[in-house]
mmCIF file of C-alpha atoms in Angstrom:
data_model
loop_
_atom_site.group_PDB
_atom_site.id
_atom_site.type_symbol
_atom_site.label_atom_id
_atom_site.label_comp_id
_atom_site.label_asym_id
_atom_site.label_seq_id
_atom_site.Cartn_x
_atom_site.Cartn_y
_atom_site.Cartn_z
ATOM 1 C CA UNK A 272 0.000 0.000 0.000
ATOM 2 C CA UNK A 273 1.004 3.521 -0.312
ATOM 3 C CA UNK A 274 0.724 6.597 2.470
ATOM 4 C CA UNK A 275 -1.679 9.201 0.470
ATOM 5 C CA UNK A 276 -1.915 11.949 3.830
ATOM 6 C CA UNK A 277 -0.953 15.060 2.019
ATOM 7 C CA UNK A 278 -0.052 16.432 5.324
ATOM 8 C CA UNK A 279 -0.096 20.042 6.807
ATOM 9 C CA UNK A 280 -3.031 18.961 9.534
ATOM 10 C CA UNK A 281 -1.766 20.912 12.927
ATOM 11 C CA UNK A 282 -2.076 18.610 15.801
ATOM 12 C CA UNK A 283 -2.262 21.222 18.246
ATOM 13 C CA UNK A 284 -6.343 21.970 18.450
ATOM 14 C CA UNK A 285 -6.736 18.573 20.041
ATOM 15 C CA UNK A 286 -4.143 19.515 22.958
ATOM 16 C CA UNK A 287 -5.692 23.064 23.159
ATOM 17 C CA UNK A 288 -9.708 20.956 22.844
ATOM 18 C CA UNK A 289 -7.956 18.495 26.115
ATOM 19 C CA UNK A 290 -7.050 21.686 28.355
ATOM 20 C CA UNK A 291 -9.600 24.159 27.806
ATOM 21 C CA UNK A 292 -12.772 22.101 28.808
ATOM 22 C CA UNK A 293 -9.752 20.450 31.798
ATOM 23 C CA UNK A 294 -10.195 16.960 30.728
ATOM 24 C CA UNK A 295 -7.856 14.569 32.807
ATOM 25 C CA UNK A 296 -7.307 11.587 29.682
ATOM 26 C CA UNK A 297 -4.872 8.766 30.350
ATOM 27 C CA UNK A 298 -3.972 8.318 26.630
ATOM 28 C CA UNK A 299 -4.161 10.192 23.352
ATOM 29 C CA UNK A 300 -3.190 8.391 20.043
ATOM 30 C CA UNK A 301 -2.495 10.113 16.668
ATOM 31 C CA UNK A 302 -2.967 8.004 14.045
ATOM 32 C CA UNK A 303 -0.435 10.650 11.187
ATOM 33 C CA UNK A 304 1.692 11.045 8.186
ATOM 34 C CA UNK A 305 2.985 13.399 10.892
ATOM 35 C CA UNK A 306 3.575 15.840 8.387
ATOM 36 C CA UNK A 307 2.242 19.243 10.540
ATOM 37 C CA UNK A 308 2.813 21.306 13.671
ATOM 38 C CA UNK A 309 2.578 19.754 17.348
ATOM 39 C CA UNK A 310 2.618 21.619 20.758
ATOM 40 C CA UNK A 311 6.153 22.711 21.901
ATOM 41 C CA UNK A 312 5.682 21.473 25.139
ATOM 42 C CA UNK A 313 4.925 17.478 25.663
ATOM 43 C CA UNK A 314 0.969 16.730 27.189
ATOM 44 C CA UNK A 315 0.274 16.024 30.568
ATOM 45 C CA UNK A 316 -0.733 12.621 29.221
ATOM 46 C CA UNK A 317 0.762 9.923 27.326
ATOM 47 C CA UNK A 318 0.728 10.036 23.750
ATOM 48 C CA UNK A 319 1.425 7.537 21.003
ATOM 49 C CA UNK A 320 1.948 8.477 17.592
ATOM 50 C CA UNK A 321 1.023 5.847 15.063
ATOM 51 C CA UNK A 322 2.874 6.662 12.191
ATOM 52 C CA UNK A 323 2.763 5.657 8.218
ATOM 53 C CA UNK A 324 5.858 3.954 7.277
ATOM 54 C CA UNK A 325 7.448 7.345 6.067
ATOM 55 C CA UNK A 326 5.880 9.274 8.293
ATOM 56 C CA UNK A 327 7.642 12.034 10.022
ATOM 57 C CA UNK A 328 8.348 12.537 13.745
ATOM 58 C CA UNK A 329 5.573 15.580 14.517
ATOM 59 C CA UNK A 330 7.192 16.151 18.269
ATOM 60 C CA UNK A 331 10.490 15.610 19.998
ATOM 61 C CA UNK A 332 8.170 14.055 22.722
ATOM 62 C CA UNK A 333 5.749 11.081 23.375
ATOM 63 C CA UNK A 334 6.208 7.425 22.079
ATOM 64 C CA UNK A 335 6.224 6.411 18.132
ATOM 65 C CA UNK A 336 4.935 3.216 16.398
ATOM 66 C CA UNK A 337 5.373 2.777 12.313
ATOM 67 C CA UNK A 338 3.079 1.084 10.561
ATOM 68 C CA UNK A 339 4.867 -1.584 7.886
ATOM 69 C CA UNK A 340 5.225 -0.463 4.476
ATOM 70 C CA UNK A 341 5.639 -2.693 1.637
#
C-alpha cells in the first residue's frame, strides 16, 4: 500500500480541545503522516503516535509506532 496523507493537519487543536474544557485523559493516540505542527511542550498525558511507514516525527516528545510499508 502507499501513504496518500498530504499532510499540513496541525495537531495542536486537540491539545488546546484536552485543556480548555480540563479533561484529565490517560492516553491520546495520533494516528499521522505526521507531516504538521505539534505543541512545543509534551501533554500532561501519554501520547502515542502511530505513524505511516514514512511518516515524520511531529514532536520531539511522546512514544512512536510505524506502521509496515511494503
Amino acid at each position: 500500500w502507499k501513504s496518500l496523507g498530504l499532510g499540513g493537519t496541525s495537531f495542536i487543536p486537540p491539545f488546546d480541545y484536552v485543556r480548555k474544557n480540563k479533561l484529565h485523559p490517560q492516553i491520546m493516540i495520533y494516528l499521522t503522516d505526521g507531516d504538521g505542527p505539534a505543541p512545543e511542550k509534551a501533554a500532561a498525558f501519554s501520547v502515542l503516535w502511530v505513524l505511516t511507514h514514512d511518516g515524520q516525527v511531529p514532536a520531539a516528545w511522546g512514544r512512536i509506532i510505524r506502521l509496515k510499508g511494503k
